[in-house]
mmCIF file of N, CA and C in Angstrom:
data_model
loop_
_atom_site.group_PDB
_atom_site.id
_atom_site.type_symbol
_atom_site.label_atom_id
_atom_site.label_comp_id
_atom_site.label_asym_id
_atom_site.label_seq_id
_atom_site.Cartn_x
_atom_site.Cartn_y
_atom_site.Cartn_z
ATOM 1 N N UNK M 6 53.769 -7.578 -11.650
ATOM 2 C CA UNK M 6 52.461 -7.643 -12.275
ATOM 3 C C UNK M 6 51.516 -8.486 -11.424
ATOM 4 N N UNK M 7 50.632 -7.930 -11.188
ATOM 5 C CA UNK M 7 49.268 -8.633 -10.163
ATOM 6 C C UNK M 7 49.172 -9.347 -11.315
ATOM 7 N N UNK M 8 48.649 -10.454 -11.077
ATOM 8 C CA UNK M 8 47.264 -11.415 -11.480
ATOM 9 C C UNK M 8 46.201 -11.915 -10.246
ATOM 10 N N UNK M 9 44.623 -12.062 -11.095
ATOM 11 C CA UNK M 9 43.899 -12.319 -10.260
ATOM 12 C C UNK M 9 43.531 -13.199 -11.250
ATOM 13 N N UNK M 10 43.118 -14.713 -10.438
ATOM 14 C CA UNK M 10 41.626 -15.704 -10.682
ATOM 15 C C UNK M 10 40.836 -15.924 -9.929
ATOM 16 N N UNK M 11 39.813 -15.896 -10.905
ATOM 17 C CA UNK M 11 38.437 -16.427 -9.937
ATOM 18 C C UNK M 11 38.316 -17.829 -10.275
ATOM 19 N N UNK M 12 37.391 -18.143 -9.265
ATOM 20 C CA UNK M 12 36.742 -19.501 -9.286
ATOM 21 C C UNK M 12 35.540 -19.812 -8.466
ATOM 22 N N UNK M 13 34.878 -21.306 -8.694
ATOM 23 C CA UNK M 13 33.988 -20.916 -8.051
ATOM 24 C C UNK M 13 32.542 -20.778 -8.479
ATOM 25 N N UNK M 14 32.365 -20.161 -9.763
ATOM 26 C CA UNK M 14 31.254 -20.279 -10.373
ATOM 27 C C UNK M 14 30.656 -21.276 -10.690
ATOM 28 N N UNK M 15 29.283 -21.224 -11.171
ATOM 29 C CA UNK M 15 28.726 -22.290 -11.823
ATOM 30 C C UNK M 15 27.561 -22.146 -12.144
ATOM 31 N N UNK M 16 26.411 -22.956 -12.294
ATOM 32 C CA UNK M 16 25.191 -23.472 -12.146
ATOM 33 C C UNK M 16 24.303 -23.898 -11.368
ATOM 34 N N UNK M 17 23.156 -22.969 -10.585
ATOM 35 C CA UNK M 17 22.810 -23.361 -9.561
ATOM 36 C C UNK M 17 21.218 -22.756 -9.546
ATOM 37 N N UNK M 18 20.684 -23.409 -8.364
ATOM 38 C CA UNK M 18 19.077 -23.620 -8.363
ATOM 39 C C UNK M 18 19.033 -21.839 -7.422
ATOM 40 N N UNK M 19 17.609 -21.226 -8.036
ATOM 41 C CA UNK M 19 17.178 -20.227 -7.339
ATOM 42 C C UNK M 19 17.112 -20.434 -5.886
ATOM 43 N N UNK M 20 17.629 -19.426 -5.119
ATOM 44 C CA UNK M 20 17.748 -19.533 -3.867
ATOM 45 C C UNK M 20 18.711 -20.619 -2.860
ATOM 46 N N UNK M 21 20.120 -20.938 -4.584
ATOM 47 C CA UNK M 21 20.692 -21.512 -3.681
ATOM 48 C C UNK M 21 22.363 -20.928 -3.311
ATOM 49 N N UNK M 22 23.198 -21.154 -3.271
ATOM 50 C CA UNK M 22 24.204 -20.797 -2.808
ATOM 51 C C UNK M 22 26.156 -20.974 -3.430
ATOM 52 N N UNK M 23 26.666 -20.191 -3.821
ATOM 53 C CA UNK M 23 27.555 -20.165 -3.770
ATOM 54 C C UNK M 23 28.695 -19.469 -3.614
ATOM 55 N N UNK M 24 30.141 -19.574 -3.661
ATOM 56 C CA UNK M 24 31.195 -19.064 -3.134
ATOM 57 C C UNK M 24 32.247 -19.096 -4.239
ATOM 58 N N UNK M 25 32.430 -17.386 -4.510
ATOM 59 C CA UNK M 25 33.427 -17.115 -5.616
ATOM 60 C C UNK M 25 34.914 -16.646 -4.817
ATOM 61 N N UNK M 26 36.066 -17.198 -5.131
ATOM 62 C CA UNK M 26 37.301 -17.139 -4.773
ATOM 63 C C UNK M 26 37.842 -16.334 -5.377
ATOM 64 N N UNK M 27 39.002 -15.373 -5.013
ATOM 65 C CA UNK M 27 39.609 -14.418 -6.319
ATOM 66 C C UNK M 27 41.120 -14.847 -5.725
ATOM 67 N N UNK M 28 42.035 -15.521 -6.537
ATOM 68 C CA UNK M 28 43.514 -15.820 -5.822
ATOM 69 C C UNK M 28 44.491 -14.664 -6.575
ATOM 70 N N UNK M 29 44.920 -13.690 -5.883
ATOM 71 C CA UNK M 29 46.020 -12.858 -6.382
ATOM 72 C C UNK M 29 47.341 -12.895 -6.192
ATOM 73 N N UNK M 30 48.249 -13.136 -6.898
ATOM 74 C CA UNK M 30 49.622 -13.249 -7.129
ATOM 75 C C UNK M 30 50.139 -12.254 -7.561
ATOM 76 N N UNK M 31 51.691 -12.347 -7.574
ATOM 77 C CA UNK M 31 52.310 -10.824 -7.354
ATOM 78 C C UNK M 31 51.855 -9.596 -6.752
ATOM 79 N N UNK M 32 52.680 -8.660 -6.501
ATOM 80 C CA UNK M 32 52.437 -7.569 -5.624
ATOM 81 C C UNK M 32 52.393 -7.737 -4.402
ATOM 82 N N UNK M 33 51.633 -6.875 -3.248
ATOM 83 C CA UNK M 33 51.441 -7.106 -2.042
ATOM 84 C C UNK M 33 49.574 -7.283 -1.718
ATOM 85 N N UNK M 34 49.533 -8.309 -1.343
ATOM 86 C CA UNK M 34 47.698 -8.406 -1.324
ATOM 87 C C UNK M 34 47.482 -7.528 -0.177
ATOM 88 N N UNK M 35 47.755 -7.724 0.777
ATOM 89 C CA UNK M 35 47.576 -7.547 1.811
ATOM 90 C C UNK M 35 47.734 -5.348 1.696
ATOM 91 N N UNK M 36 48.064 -5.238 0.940
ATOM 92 C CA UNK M 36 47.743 -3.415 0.735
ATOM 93 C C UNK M 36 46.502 -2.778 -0.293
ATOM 94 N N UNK M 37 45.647 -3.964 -0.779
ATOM 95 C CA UNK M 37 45.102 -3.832 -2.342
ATOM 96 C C UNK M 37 43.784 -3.895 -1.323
ATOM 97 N N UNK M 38 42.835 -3.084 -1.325
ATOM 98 C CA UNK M 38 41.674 -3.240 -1.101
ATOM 99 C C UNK M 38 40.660 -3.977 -2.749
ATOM 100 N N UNK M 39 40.433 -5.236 -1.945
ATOM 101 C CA UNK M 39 39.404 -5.552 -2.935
ATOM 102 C C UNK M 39 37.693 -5.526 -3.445
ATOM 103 N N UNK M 40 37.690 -5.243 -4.861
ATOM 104 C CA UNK M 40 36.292 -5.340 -5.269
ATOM 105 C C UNK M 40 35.620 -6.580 -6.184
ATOM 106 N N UNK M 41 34.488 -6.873 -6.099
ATOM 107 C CA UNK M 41 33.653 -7.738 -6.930
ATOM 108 C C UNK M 41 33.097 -7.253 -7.967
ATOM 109 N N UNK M 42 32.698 -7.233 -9.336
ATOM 110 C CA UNK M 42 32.004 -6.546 -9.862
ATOM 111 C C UNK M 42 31.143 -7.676 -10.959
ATOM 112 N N UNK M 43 29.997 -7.681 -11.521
ATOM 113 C CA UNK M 43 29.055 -8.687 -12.492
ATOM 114 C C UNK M 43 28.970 -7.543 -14.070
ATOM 115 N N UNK M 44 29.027 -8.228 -15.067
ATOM 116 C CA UNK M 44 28.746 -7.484 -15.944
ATOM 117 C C UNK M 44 28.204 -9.007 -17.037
ATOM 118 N N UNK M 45 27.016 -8.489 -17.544
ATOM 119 C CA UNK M 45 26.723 -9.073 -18.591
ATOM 120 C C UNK M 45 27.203 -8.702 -19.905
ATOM 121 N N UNK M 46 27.057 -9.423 -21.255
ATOM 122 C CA UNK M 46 27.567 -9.894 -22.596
ATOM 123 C C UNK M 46 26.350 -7.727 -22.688
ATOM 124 N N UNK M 47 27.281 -6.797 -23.040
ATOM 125 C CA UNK M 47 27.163 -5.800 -23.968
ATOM 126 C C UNK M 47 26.348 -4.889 -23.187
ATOM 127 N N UNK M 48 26.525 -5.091 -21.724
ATOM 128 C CA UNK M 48 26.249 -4.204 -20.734
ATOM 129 C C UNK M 48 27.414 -3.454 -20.158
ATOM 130 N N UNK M 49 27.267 -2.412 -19.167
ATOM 131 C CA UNK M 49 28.202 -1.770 -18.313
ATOM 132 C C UNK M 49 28.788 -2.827 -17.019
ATOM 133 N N UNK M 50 30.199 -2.991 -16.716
ATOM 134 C CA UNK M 50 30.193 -3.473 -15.713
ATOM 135 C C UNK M 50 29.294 -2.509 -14.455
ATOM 136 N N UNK M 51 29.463 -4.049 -13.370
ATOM 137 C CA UNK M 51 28.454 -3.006 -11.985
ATOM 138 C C UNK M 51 29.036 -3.744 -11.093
ATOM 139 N N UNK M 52 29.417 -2.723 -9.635
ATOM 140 C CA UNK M 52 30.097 -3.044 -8.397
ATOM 141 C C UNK M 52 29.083 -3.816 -7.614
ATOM 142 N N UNK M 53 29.852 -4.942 -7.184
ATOM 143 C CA UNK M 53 28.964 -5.728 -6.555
ATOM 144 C C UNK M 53 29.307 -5.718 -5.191
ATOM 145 N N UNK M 54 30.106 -6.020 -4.812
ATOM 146 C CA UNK M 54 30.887 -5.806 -3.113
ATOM 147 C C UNK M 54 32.407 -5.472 -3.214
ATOM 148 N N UNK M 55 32.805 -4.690 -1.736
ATOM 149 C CA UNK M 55 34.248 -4.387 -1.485
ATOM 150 C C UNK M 55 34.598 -5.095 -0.223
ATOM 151 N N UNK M 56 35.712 -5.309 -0.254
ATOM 152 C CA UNK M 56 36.645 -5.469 1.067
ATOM 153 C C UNK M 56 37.762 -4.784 0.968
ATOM 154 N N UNK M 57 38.255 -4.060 2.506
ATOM 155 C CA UNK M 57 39.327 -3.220 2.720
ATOM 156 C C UNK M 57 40.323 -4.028 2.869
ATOM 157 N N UNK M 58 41.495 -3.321 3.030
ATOM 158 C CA UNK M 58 42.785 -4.226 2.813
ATOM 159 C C UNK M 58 42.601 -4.993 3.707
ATOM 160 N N UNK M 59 42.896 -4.658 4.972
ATOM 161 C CA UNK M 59 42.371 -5.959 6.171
ATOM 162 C C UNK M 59 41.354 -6.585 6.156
ATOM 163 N N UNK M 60 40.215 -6.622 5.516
ATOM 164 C CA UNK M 60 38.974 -7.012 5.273
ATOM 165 C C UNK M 60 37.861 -6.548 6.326
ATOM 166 N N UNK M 61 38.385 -5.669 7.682
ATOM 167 C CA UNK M 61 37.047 -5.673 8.145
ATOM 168 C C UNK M 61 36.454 -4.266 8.268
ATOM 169 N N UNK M 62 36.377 -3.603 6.669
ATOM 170 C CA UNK M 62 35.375 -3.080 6.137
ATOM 171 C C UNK M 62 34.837 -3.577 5.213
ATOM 172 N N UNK M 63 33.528 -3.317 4.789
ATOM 173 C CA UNK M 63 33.452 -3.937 3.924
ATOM 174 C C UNK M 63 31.966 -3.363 2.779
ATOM 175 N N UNK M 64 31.466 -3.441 2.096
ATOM 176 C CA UNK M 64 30.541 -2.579 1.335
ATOM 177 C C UNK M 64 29.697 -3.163 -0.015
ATOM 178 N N UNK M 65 28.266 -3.071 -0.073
ATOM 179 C CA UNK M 65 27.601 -3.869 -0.964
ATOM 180 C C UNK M 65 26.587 -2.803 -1.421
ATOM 181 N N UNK M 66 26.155 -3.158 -3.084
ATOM 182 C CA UNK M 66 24.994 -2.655 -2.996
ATOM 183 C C UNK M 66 23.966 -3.194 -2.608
ATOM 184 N N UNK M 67 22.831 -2.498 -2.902
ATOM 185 C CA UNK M 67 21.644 -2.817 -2.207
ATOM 186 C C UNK M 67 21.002 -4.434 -2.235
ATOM 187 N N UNK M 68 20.978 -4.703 -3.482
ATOM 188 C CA UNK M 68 20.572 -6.171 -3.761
ATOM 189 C C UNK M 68 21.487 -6.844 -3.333
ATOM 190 N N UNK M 69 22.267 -6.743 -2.664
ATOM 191 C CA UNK M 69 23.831 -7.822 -1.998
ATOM 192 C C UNK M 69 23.795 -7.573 -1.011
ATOM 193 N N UNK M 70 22.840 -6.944 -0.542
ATOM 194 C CA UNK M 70 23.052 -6.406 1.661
ATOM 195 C C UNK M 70 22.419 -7.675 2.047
ATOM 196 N N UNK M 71 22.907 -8.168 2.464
ATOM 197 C CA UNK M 71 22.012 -9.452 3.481
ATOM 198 C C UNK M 71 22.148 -10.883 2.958
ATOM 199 N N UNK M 72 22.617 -10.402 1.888
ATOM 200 C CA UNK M 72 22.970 -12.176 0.882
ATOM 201 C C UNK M 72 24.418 -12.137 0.551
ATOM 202 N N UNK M 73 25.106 -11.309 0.104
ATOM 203 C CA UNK M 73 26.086 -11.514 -0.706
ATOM 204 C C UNK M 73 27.494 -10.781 1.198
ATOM 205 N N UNK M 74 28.361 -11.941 0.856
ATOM 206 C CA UNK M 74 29.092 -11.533 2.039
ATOM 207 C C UNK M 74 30.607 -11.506 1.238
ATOM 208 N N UNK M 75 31.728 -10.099 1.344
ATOM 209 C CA UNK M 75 32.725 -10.491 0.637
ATOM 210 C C UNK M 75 33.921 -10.365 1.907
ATOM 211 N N UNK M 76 34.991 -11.480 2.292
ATOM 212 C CA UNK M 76 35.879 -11.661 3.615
ATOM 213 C C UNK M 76 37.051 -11.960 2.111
ATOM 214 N N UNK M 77 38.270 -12.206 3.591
ATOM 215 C CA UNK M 77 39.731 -12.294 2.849
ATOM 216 C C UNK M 77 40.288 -12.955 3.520
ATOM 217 N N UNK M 78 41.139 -14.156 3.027
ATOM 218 C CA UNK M 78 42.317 -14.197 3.851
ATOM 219 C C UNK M 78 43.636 -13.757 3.215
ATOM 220 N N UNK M 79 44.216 -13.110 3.963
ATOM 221 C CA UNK M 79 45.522 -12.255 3.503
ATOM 222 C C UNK M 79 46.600 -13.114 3.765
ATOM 223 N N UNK M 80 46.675 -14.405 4.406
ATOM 224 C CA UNK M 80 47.576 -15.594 4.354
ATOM 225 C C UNK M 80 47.247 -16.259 3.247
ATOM 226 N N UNK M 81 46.469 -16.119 2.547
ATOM 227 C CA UNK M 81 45.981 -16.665 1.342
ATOM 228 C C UNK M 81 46.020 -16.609 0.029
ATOM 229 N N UNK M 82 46.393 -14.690 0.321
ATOM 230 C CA UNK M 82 45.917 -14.269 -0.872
ATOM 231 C C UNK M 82 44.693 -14.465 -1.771
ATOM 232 N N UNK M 83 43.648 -14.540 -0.819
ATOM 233 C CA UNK M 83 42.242 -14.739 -1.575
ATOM 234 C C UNK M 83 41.746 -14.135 -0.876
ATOM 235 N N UNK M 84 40.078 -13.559 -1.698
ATOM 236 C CA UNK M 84 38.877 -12.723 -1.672
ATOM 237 C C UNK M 84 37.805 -13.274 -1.736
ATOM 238 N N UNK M 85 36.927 -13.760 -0.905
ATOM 239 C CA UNK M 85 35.867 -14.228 -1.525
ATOM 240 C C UNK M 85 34.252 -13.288 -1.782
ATOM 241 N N UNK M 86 33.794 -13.685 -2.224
ATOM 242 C CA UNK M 86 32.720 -13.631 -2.104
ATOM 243 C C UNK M 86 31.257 -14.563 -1.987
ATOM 244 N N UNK M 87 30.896 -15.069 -0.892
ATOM 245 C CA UNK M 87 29.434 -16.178 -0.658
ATOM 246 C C UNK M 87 28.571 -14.992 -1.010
ATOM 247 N N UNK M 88 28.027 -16.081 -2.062
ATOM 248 C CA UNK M 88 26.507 -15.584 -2.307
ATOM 249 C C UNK M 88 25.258 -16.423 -1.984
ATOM 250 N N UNK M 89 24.113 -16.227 -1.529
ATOM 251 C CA UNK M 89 23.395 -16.884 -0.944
ATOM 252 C C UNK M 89 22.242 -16.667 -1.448
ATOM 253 N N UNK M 90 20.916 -16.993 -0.736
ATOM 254 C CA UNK M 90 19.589 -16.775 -2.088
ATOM 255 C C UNK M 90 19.779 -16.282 -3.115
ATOM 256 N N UNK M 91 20.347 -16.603 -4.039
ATOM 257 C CA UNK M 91 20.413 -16.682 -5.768
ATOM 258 C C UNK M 91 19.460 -16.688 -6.119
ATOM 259 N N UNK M 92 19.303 -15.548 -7.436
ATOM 260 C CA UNK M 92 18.439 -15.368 -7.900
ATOM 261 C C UNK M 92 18.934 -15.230 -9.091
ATOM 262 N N UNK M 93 17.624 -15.364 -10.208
ATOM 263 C CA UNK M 93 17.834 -15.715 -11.493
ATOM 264 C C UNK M 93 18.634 -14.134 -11.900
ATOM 265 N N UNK M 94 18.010 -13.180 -11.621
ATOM 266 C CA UNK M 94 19.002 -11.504 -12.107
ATOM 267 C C UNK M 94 20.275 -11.597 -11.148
ATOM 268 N N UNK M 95 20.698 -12.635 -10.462
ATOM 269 C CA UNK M 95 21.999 -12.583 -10.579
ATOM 270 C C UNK M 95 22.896 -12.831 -11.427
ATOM 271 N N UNK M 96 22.367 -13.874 -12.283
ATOM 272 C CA UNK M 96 23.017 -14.299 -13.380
ATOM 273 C C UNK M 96 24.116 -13.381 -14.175
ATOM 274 N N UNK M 97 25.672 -13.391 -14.030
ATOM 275 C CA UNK M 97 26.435 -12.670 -14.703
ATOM 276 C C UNK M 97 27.992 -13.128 -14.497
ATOM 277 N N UNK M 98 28.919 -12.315 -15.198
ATOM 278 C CA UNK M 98 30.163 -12.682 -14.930
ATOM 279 C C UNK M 98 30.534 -12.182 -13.927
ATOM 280 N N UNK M 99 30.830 -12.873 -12.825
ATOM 281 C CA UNK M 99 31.557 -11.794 -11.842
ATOM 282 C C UNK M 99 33.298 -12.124 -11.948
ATOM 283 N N UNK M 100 33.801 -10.935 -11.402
ATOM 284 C CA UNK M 100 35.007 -10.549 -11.788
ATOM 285 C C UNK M 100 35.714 -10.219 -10.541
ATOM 286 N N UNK M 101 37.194 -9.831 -9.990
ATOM 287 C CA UNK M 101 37.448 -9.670 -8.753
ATOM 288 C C UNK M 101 38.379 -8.398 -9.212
ATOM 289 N N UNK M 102 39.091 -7.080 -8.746
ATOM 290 C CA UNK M 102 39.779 -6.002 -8.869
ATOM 291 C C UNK M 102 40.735 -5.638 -7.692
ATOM 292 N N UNK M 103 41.470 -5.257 -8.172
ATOM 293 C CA UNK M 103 42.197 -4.382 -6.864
ATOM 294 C C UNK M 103 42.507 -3.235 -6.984
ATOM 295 N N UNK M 104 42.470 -2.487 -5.874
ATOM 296 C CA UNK M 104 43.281 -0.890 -6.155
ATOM 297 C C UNK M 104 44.185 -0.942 -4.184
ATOM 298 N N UNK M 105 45.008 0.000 -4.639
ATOM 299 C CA UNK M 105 46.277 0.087 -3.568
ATOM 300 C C UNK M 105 45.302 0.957 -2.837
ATOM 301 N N UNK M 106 44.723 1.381 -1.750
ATOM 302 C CA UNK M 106 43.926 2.245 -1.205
ATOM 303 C C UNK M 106 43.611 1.321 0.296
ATOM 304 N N UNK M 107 43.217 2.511 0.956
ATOM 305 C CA UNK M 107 42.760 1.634 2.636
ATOM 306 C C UNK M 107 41.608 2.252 2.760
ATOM 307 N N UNK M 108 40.330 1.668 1.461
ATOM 308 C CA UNK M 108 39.288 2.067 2.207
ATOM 309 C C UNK M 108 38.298 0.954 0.899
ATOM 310 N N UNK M 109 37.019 1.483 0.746
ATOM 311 C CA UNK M 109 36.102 0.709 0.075
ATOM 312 C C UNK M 109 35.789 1.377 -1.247
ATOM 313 N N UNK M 110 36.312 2.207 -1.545
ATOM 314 C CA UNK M 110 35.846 2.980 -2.681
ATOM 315 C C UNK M 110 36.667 2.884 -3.968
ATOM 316 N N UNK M 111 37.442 1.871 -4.113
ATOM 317 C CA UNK M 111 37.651 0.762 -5.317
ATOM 318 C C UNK M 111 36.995 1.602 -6.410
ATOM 319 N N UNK M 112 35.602 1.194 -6.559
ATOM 320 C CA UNK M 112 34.660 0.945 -7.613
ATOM 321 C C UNK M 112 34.407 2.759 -7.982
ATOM 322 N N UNK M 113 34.547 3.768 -7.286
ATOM 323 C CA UNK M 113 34.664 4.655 -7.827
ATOM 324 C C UNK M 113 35.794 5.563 -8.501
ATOM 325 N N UNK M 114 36.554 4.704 -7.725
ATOM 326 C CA UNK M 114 38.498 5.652 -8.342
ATOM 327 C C UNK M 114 38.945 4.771 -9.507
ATOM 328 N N UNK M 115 38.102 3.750 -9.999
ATOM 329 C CA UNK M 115 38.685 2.905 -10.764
ATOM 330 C C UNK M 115 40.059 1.701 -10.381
ATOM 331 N N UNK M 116 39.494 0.681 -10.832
ATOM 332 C CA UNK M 116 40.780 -0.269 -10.046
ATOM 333 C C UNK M 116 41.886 -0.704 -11.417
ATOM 334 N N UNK M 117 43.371 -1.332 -10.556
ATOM 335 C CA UNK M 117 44.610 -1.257 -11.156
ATOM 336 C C UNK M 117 44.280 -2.726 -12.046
ATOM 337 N N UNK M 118 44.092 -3.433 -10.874
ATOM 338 C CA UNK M 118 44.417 -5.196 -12.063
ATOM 339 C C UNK M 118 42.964 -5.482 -11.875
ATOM 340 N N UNK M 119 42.290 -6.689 -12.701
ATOM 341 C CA UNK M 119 41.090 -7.260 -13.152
ATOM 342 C C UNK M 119 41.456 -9.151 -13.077
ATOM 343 N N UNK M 120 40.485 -9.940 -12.992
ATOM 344 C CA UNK M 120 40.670 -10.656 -13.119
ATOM 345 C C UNK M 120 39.916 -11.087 -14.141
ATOM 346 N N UNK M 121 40.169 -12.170 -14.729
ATOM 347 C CA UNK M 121 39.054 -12.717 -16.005
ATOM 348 C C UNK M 121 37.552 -12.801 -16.079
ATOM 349 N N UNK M 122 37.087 -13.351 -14.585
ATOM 350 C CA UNK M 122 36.000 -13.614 -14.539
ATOM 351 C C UNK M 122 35.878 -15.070 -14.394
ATOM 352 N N UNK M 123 34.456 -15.192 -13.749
ATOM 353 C CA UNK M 123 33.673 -16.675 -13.645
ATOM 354 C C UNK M 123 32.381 -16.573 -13.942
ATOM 355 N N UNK M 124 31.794 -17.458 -14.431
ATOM 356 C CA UNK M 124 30.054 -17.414 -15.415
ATOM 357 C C UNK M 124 29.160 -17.871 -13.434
ATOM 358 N N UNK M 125 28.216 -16.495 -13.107
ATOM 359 C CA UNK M 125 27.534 -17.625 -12.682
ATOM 360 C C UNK M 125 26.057 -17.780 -12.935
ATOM 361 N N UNK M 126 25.446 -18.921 -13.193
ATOM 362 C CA UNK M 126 23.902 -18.625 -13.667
ATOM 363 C C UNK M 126 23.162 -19.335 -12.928
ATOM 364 N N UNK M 127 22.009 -18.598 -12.332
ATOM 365 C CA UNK M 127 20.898 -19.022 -11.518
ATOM 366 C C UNK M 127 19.634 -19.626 -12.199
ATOM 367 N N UNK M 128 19.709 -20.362 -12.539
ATOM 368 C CA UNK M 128 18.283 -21.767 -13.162
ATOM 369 C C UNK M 128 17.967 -22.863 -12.758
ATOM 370 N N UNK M 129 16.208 -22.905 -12.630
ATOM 371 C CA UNK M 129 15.623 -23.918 -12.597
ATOM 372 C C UNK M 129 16.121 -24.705 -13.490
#
């Protein structure tokens, strides 16, 4: 049985910066291409970034091209994701996923394990 945690979240000023961790146990990390995803309280989740099993593919949407960076270490068993100019509509739970696959498309085949989540909110 995978498990994933995040960490990492918090409370932080517009336009400032932080770095969400996803630590996965059991299974093999190193075959699980990972995803990020934010979902607010009674919304749809939404894909936020991927990394390929080796990490150097990698895939964002549009509002995450240029700010949001997601790397791995596979000695680690962690995923991160730095986020950078924060903005207040970032504000959400982000979450970390895996699916067994060697590519970036996670977020459309649907992924195997989930992790709980971390709150993060962007305020003055």
């Amino acid at each position: 049985q995978v498990q994933l945690i995040e960490s990492g979240g918090g409370l932080v000023q517009p336009g400032g910066s932080l770095r969400l961790s996803c630590a996965c146990s059991g299974g093999t990390f190193s075959s699980y291409a990972m995803g990020w995803f934010r979902q607010a309280p009674g919304k749809d989740r939404e894909f936020v970034a991927a990394a390929s099993k080796r990490g150097n593919i990698t895939r964002y949407t549009d509002s995450g091209k240029g700010r949001f960076t997601s790397s791995r270490d596979n000695t680690k068993h962690t995923v991160y994701l730095q986020m950078s100019s924060l903005k207040p509509e970032d504000k959400d739970v982000y979450s970390c996923a895996d699916k067994e696959i060697d590519s970036t498309v996670l977020h459309r085949l649907g992924c195997d394990f989930w992790g709980q989540g971390t709150q993060v909110t962007v305020s003055s």
